[in-house]
PDB file of C-alpha atoms in Angstrom:
ATOM      1  CA  MET A   1     -38.442 -32.625 -37.940  1.00 52.00           C
ATOM      2  CA  ILE A   2     -37.748 -28.897 -38.192  1.00 50.00           C
ATOM      3  CA  LYS A   3     -37.299 -26.995 -34.856  1.00 50.00           C
ATOM      4  CA  LYS A   4     -38.945 -23.640 -34.539  1.00 52.00           C
ATOM      5  CA  ARG A   5     -36.554 -20.886 -33.649  1.00 54.00           C
ATOM      6  CA  LYS A   6     -37.517 -18.215 -31.131  1.00 52.00           C
ATOM      7  CA  SER A   7     -38.233 -14.960 -32.751  1.00 51.00           C
ATOM      8  CA  LYS A   8     -35.699 -12.318 -31.783  1.00 50.00           C
ATOM      9  CA  PHE A   9     -38.231  -9.750 -32.859  1.00 47.00           C
ATOM     10  CA  THR A  10     -40.716 -11.026 -30.245  1.00 52.00           C
ATOM     11  CA  ILE A  11     -38.075 -10.901 -27.509  1.00 54.00           C
ATOM     12  CA  ASN A  12     -37.056  -7.348 -28.489  1.00 71.00           C
ATOM     13  CA  ILE A  13     -40.676  -6.208 -28.414  1.00 75.00           C
ATOM     14  CA  GLY A  14     -41.034  -7.586 -24.891  1.00 69.00           C
ATOM     15  CA  TRP A  15     -37.952  -5.742 -23.690  1.00 73.00           C
ATOM     16  CA  LEU A  16     -39.114  -2.589 -25.407  1.00 70.00           C
ATOM     17  CA  ILE A  17     -42.472  -2.728 -23.653  1.00 73.00           C
ATOM     18  CA  LEU A  18     -40.742  -3.250 -20.301  1.00 73.00           C
ATOM     19  CA  ILE A  19     -38.365  -0.351 -20.872  1.00 73.00           C
ATOM     20  CA  LEU A  20     -41.166   1.965 -21.973  1.00 75.00           C
ATOM     21  CA  THR A  21     -43.200   0.974 -18.918  1.00 76.00           C
ATOM     22  CA  LEU A  22     -40.270   1.759 -16.597  1.00 76.00           C
ATOM     23  CA  VAL A  23     -39.642   5.078 -18.361  1.00 75.00           C
ATOM     24  CA  PHE A  24     -43.306   5.993 -17.992  1.00 72.00           C
ATOM     25  CA  ILE A  25     -43.283   5.151 -14.279  1.00 72.00           C
ATOM     26  CA  ILE A  26     -40.079   7.108 -13.653  1.00 74.00           C
ATOM     27  CA  PHE A  27     -41.376  10.072 -15.632  1.00 68.00           C
ATOM     28  CA  SER A  28     -44.730  10.030 -13.823  1.00 61.00           C
ATOM     29  CA  VAL A  29     -43.119   9.917 -10.376  1.00 59.00           C
ATOM     30  CA  GLY A  30     -40.608  12.614 -11.323  1.00 60.00           C
ATOM     31  CA  TYR A  31     -43.290  14.863 -12.756  1.00 54.00           C
ATOM     32  CA  TYR A  32     -45.443  14.379  -9.664  1.00 54.00           C
ATOM     33  CA  TYR A  33     -42.652  15.505  -7.356  1.00 56.00           C
ATOM     34  CA  TYR A  34     -41.641  18.350  -9.653  1.00 52.00           C
ATOM     35  CA  GLU A  35     -45.201  19.617  -9.919  1.00 52.00           C
ATOM     36  CA  ASN A  36     -45.786  19.450  -6.180  1.00 54.00           C
ATOM     37  CA  ASN A  37     -42.444  21.009  -5.271  1.00 55.00           C
ATOM     38  CA  TYR A  38     -42.907  23.725  -7.881  1.00 48.00           C
ATOM     39  CA  MET A  39     -46.338  24.623  -6.558  1.00 47.00           C
ATOM     40  CA  TYR A  40     -45.047  24.448  -2.997  1.00 47.00           C
ATOM     41  CA  ASN A  41     -42.223  26.855  -3.830  1.00 50.00           C
ATOM     42  CA  ILE A  42     -44.562  29.225  -5.643  1.00 47.00           C
ATOM     43  CA  TYR A  43     -46.928  29.171  -2.668  1.00 47.00           C
ATOM     44  CA  ASN A  44     -44.087  29.836  -0.245  1.00 51.00           C
ATOM     45  CA  GLN A  45     -42.691  32.594  -2.428  1.00 53.00           C
ATOM     46  CA  LYS A  46     -46.045  34.366  -2.499  1.00 62.00           C
ATOM     47  CA  ASN A  47     -46.346  34.025   1.257  1.00 62.00           C
ATOM     48  CA  VAL A  48     -42.844  35.396   1.797  1.00 62.00           C
ATOM     49  CA  ILE A  49     -43.493  38.329  -0.505  1.00 84.00           C
ATOM     50  CA  LYS A  50     -46.792  39.013   1.253  1.00 85.00           C
ATOM     51  CA  LYS A  51     -45.086  38.794   4.636  1.00 88.00           C
ATOM     52  CA  HIS A  52     -42.445  41.291   3.551  1.00 93.00           C
ATOM     53  CA  ARG A  53     -45.021  43.675   2.133  1.00 92.00           C
ATOM     54  CA  ASN A  54     -47.092  43.486   5.315  1.00 94.00           C
ATOM     55  CA  PHE A  55     -44.021  44.206   7.450  1.00 96.00           C
ATOM     56  CA  ILE A  56     -43.105  47.287   5.408  1.00 95.00           C
ATOM     57  CA  ASN A  57     -46.669  48.577   5.428  1.00 95.00           C
ATOM     58  CA  ARG A  58     -46.907  47.986   9.158  1.00 96.00           C
ATOM     59  CA  LEU A  59     -43.888  50.196   9.837  1.00 97.00           C
ATOM     60  CA  LEU A  60     -44.449  52.899   7.216  1.00 96.00           C
ATOM     61  CA  PRO A  61     -46.477  55.269   9.415  1.00 96.00           C
ATOM     62  CA  SER A  62     -43.871  55.063  12.177  1.00 96.00           C
ATOM     63  CA  VAL A  63     -40.794  55.480   9.976  1.00 97.00           C
ATOM     64  CA  THR A  64     -42.272  58.399   8.017  1.00 96.00           C
ATOM     65  CA  ASP A  65     -43.209  60.073  11.300  1.00 96.00           C
ATOM     66  CA  ALA A  66     -39.673  59.493  12.592  1.00 95.00           C
ATOM     67  CA  GLN A  67     -38.342  60.959   9.348  1.00 95.00           C
ATOM     68  CA  ARG A  68     -40.312  64.165   9.927  1.00 94.00           C
ATOM     69  CA  LYS A  69     -39.297  64.426  13.593  1.00 94.00           C
ATOM     70  CA  TYR A  70     -35.664  63.353  13.508  1.00 94.00           C
ATOM     71  CA  ASN A  71     -34.630  63.502   9.832  1.00 93.00           C
ATOM     72  CA  ILE A  72     -33.881  59.765   9.742  1.00 94.00           C
ATOM     73  CA  LEU A  73     -34.474  58.504   6.208  1.00 96.00           C
ATOM     74  CA  ALA A  74     -37.411  56.096   6.127  1.00 97.00           C
ATOM     75  CA  SER A  75     -35.382  53.661   4.005  1.00 97.00           C
ATOM     76  CA  ILE A  76     -32.683  53.527   6.677  1.00 97.00           C
ATOM     77  CA  SER A  77     -35.175  52.839   9.470  1.00 97.00           C
ATOM     78  CA  LEU A  78     -36.936  50.159   7.405  1.00 97.00           C
ATOM     79  CA  SER A  79     -33.785  48.417   6.229  1.00 97.00           C
ATOM     80  CA  GLN A  80     -32.293  48.366   9.718  1.00 97.00           C
ATOM     81  CA  ALA A  81     -35.519  46.930  11.138  1.00 97.00           C
ATOM     82  CA  ILE A  82     -35.561  44.257   8.412  1.00 97.00           C
ATOM     83  CA  LEU A  83     -31.924  43.331   8.966  1.00 96.00           C
ATOM     84  CA  GLU A  84     -31.869  43.461  12.764  1.00 94.00           C
ATOM     85  CA  SER A  85     -35.175  41.662  13.347  1.00 95.00           C
ATOM     86  CA  ASN A  86     -35.292  39.384  10.272  1.00 94.00           C
ATOM     87  CA  TRP A  87     -38.583  40.884   9.158  1.00 96.00           C
ATOM     88  CA  GLY A  88     -39.939  41.042  12.697  1.00 96.00           C
ATOM     89  CA  SER A  89     -39.426  37.330  13.335  1.00 94.00           C
ATOM     90  CA  SER A  90     -36.548  37.501  15.839  1.00 93.00           C
ATOM     91  CA  LYS A  91     -37.163  36.619  19.469  1.00 92.00           C
ATOM     92  CA  LEU A  92     -36.333  40.164  20.490  1.00 94.00           C
ATOM     93  CA  ALA A  93     -38.886  41.562  18.034  1.00 96.00           C
ATOM     94  CA  THR A  94     -41.711  39.087  18.581  1.00 96.00           C
ATOM     95  CA  ASN A  95     -41.493  38.847  22.382  1.00 96.00           C
ATOM     96  CA  TYR A  96     -40.157  42.259  23.346  1.00 96.00           C
ATOM     97  CA  ASN A  97     -41.021  44.556  20.380  1.00 97.00           C
ATOM     98  CA  ASN A  98     -37.368  45.505  19.925  1.00 97.00           C
ATOM     99  CA  LEU A  99     -36.780  45.717  16.174  1.00 97.00           C
ATOM    100  CA  PHE A 100     -33.278  47.183  16.189  1.00 96.00           C
ATOM    101  CA  GLY A 101     -31.413  45.324  18.902  1.00 91.00           C
ATOM    102  CA  VAL A 102     -31.252  48.471  21.033  1.00 91.00           C
ATOM    103  CA  LYS A 103     -29.397  47.934  24.309  1.00 89.00           C
ATOM    104  CA  ALA A 104     -30.925  48.932  27.644  1.00 88.00           C
ATOM    105  CA  TYR A 105     -29.452  51.189  30.306  1.00 83.00           C
ATOM    106  CA  ASN A 106     -30.102  51.352  34.035  1.00 82.00           C
ATOM    107  CA  GLY A 107     -33.740  51.920  34.892  1.00 84.00           C
ATOM    108  CA  GLN A 108     -35.064  50.997  31.442  1.00 87.00           C
ATOM    109  CA  PRO A 109     -37.322  47.977  30.865  1.00 89.00           C
ATOM    110  CA  SER A 110     -34.958  45.233  29.727  1.00 84.00           C
ATOM    111  CA  VAL A 111     -34.368  41.558  29.067  1.00 90.00           C
ATOM    112  CA  LYS A 112     -31.068  39.649  29.075  1.00 84.00           C
ATOM    113  CA  LEU A 113     -30.410  37.755  25.858  1.00 81.00           C
ATOM    114  CA  SER A 114     -27.532  36.358  23.824  1.00 71.00           C
ATOM    115  CA  THR A 115     -26.330  38.181  20.736  1.00 66.00           C
ATOM    116  CA  ASN A 116     -23.517  37.974  18.183  1.00 64.00           C
ATOM    117  CA  GLU A 117     -21.073  40.859  17.935  1.00 61.00           C
ATOM    118  CA  PHE A 118     -18.031  41.372  15.736  1.00 57.00           C
ATOM    119  CA  VAL A 119     -14.943  41.649  17.950  1.00 60.00           C
ATOM    120  CA  ASN A 120     -11.314  41.537  16.826  1.00 58.00           C
ATOM    121  CA  GLY A 121     -12.169  40.172  13.409  1.00 57.00           C
ATOM    122  CA  ASN A 122     -14.603  37.482  14.561  1.00 61.00           C
ATOM    123  CA  PHE A 123     -18.226  37.121  15.581  1.00 60.00           C
ATOM    124  CA  ILE A 124     -18.600  36.103  19.224  1.00 62.00           C
ATOM    125  CA  ASN A 125     -21.668  35.289  21.284  1.00 64.00           C
ATOM    126  CA  ILE A 126     -22.233  37.520  24.305  1.00 67.00           C
ATOM    127  CA  LYS A 127     -25.087  38.243  26.688  1.00 76.00           C
ATOM    128  CA  GLY A 128     -26.516  41.718  26.962  1.00 83.00           C
ATOM    129  CA  TYR A 129     -29.480  43.675  28.279  1.00 89.00           C
ATOM    130  CA  PHE A 130     -31.879  44.826  25.585  1.00 92.00           C
ATOM    131  CA  ARG A 131     -34.734  47.315  25.677  1.00 95.00           C
ATOM    132  CA  VAL A 132     -38.283  46.054  26.002  1.00 96.00           C
ATOM    133  CA  TYR A 133     -40.929  48.140  24.215  1.00 97.00           C
ATOM    134  CA  LYS A 134     -44.704  48.233  24.324  1.00 96.00           C
ATOM    135  CA  SER A 135     -44.996  48.146  20.537  1.00 97.00           C
ATOM    136  CA  TRP A 136     -43.041  48.198  17.290  1.00 97.00           C
ATOM    137  CA  ASP A 137     -43.993  51.863  16.897  1.00 97.00           C
ATOM    138  CA  ASP A 138     -42.282  52.653  20.199  1.00 97.00           C
ATOM    139  CA  SER A 139     -39.222  50.774  18.988  1.00 97.00           C
ATOM    140  CA  VAL A 140     -39.049  52.797  15.750  1.00 98.00           C
ATOM    141  CA  GLN A 141     -39.394  56.114  17.578  1.00 96.00           C
ATOM    142  CA  SER A 142     -36.804  55.149  20.192  1.00 95.00           C
ATOM    143  CA  HIS A 143     -34.333  54.082  17.523  1.00 96.00           C
ATOM    144  CA  ALA A 144     -34.776  57.318  15.566  1.00 96.00           C
ATOM    145  CA  LYS A 145     -34.380  59.358  18.745  1.00 94.00           C
ATOM    146  CA  LEU A 146     -31.193  57.440  19.575  1.00 92.00           C
ATOM    147  CA  LEU A 147     -29.691  58.315  16.188  1.00 94.00           C
ATOM    148  CA  ALA A 148     -30.793  61.947  16.516  1.00 93.00           C
ATOM    149  CA  ASN A 149     -29.449  62.461  20.045  1.00 91.00           C
ATOM    150  CA  GLY A 150     -26.545  60.030  20.004  1.00 83.00           C
ATOM    151  CA  THR A 151     -24.942  58.605  23.122  1.00 75.00           C
ATOM    152  CA  SER A 152     -22.119  59.636  25.426  1.00 69.00           C
ATOM    153  CA  TRP A 153     -19.707  57.581  23.295  1.00 72.00           C
ATOM    154  CA  ASN A 154     -21.241  57.795  19.787  1.00 75.00           C
ATOM    155  CA  GLN A 155     -22.770  60.605  17.788  1.00 86.00           C
ATOM    156  CA  TYR A 156     -24.697  59.985  14.571  1.00 90.00           C
ATOM    157  CA  GLN A 157     -24.984  63.475  13.152  1.00 91.00           C
ATOM    158  CA  ASP A 158     -23.420  62.301   9.893  1.00 92.00           C
ATOM    159  CA  VAL A 159     -26.347  59.911   9.497  1.00 93.00           C
ATOM    160  CA  ILE A 160     -28.856  62.647  10.322  1.00 92.00           C
ATOM    161  CA  ASN A 161     -27.297  65.047   7.836  1.00 92.00           C
ATOM    162  CA  SER A 162     -27.097  62.531   4.975  1.00 93.00           C
ATOM    163  CA  ASP A 163     -29.013  63.448   1.820  1.00 89.00           C
ATOM    164  CA  ASN A 164     -29.446  59.906   0.502  1.00 95.00           C
ATOM    165  CA  TYR A 165     -29.556  56.341   1.781  1.00 96.00           C
ATOM    166  CA  ILE A 166     -26.144  55.324   0.409  1.00 96.00           C
ATOM    167  CA  GLU A 167     -24.452  58.169   2.251  1.00 96.00           C
ATOM    168  CA  ALA A 168     -26.484  57.448   5.388  1.00 96.00           C
ATOM    169  CA  ALA A 169     -25.634  53.733   5.279  1.00 96.00           C
ATOM    170  CA  HIS A 170     -21.922  54.481   5.027  1.00 96.00           C
ATOM    171  CA  ASN A 171     -22.160  56.998   7.857  1.00 95.00           C
ATOM    172  CA  LEU A 172     -23.821  54.422  10.099  1.00 94.00           C
ATOM    173  CA  GLN A 173     -20.626  52.396   9.803  1.00 92.00           C
ATOM    174  CA  ILE A 174     -18.319  55.395  10.104  1.00 92.00           C
ATOM    175  CA  ASP A 175     -20.117  56.702  13.193  1.00 91.00           C
ATOM    176  CA  GLY A 176     -19.782  53.311  14.872  1.00 88.00           C
ATOM    177  CA  TYR A 177     -23.381  52.127  14.891  1.00 89.00           C
ATOM    178  CA  ALA A 178     -22.571  48.507  14.020  1.00 85.00           C
ATOM    179  CA  THR A 179     -19.597  46.216  14.582  1.00 82.00           C
ATOM    180  CA  ASP A 180     -20.297  44.080  11.494  1.00 86.00           C
ATOM    181  CA  PRO A 181     -17.886  45.282   8.745  1.00 88.00           C
ATOM    182  CA  LYS A 182     -20.464  44.307   6.096  1.00 92.00           C
ATOM    183  CA  TYR A 183     -23.276  46.265   7.748  1.00 94.00           C
ATOM    184  CA  THR A 184     -23.257  49.100   5.192  1.00 96.00           C
ATOM    185  CA  ASN A 185     -23.458  46.737   2.223  1.00 96.00           C
ATOM    186  CA  LYS A 186     -26.269  44.737   3.831  1.00 96.00           C
ATOM    187  CA  ILE A 187     -28.318  47.891   4.433  1.00 97.00           C
ATOM    188  CA  ILE A 188     -27.795  49.171   0.885  1.00 97.00           C
ATOM    189  CA  GLU A 189     -28.674  45.788  -0.656  1.00 96.00           C
ATOM    190  CA  ILE A 190     -31.936  45.599   1.302  1.00 96.00           C
ATOM    191  CA  ILE A 191     -32.926  49.125   0.286  1.00 96.00           C
ATOM    192  CA  LYS A 192     -32.184  48.435  -3.373  1.00 95.00           C
ATOM    193  CA  LYS A 193     -33.888  45.047  -3.442  1.00 93.00           C
ATOM    194  CA  TYR A 194     -37.150  46.328  -1.935  1.00 93.00           C
ATOM    195  CA  HIS A 195     -36.983  49.865  -3.380  1.00 93.00           C
ATOM    196  CA  LEU A 196     -37.256  51.363   0.104  1.00 95.00           C
ATOM    197  CA  ASN A 197     -35.799  54.701  -0.971  1.00 94.00           C
ATOM    198  CA  GLN A 198     -39.145  55.520  -2.579  1.00 92.00           C
ATOM    199  CA  TYR A 199     -40.374  56.354   0.918  1.00 94.00           C
ATOM    200  CA  ASP A 200     -37.617  58.881   1.591  1.00 93.00           C
ATOM    201  CA  LYS A 201     -39.499  61.553  -0.366  1.00 76.00           C
ATOM    202  CA  VAL A 202     -42.711  61.197   1.617  1.00 55.00           C
ATOM    203  CA  ASN A 203     -43.356  64.389   3.553  1.00 48.00           C
ATOM    204  CA  LYS A 204     -39.636  65.130   3.703  1.00 44.00           C
TER     205      LYS A 204
END
């Protein structure tokens, strides 16, 4: 009696079908997640871009008006507002309309909040009194007026007299506006990335 031998070919076909099935499942699941994440990222990107555009458009009338009144370049006002308020999303901006982190003095409407400041080579958290404004427009005008008039301990005439945003950004640091040693570079990068200097020629 002759015994039938199992066909290796049949066994290999079975394994091949199993492997192909697993590959198909893995590919399908992977593609599903890729497709959904890709679309999610595209959707978020469009929303972020729209949010940024809306923020710039919202402030344009105020910053161009401040440029005419106080000779503060619109790109400087916009970039500082973007940096200081994180596109208007900071607590100080959303709850108290303070876009620039302007401190309050005696008799001015104020709120006490924590903030990070660069001291002796490190960022430290401190509490301070910040101005409270009725609107973002008031905040823009107050900030421009502060740069134009200066304070008893800081004058910003170099910023006022700057002919371009790069010079103005450097003079902000030189005149002691910010404690962050990277402040100038951050301002310049924002202006370049969003082409904010295009607004410096408007009615100037």
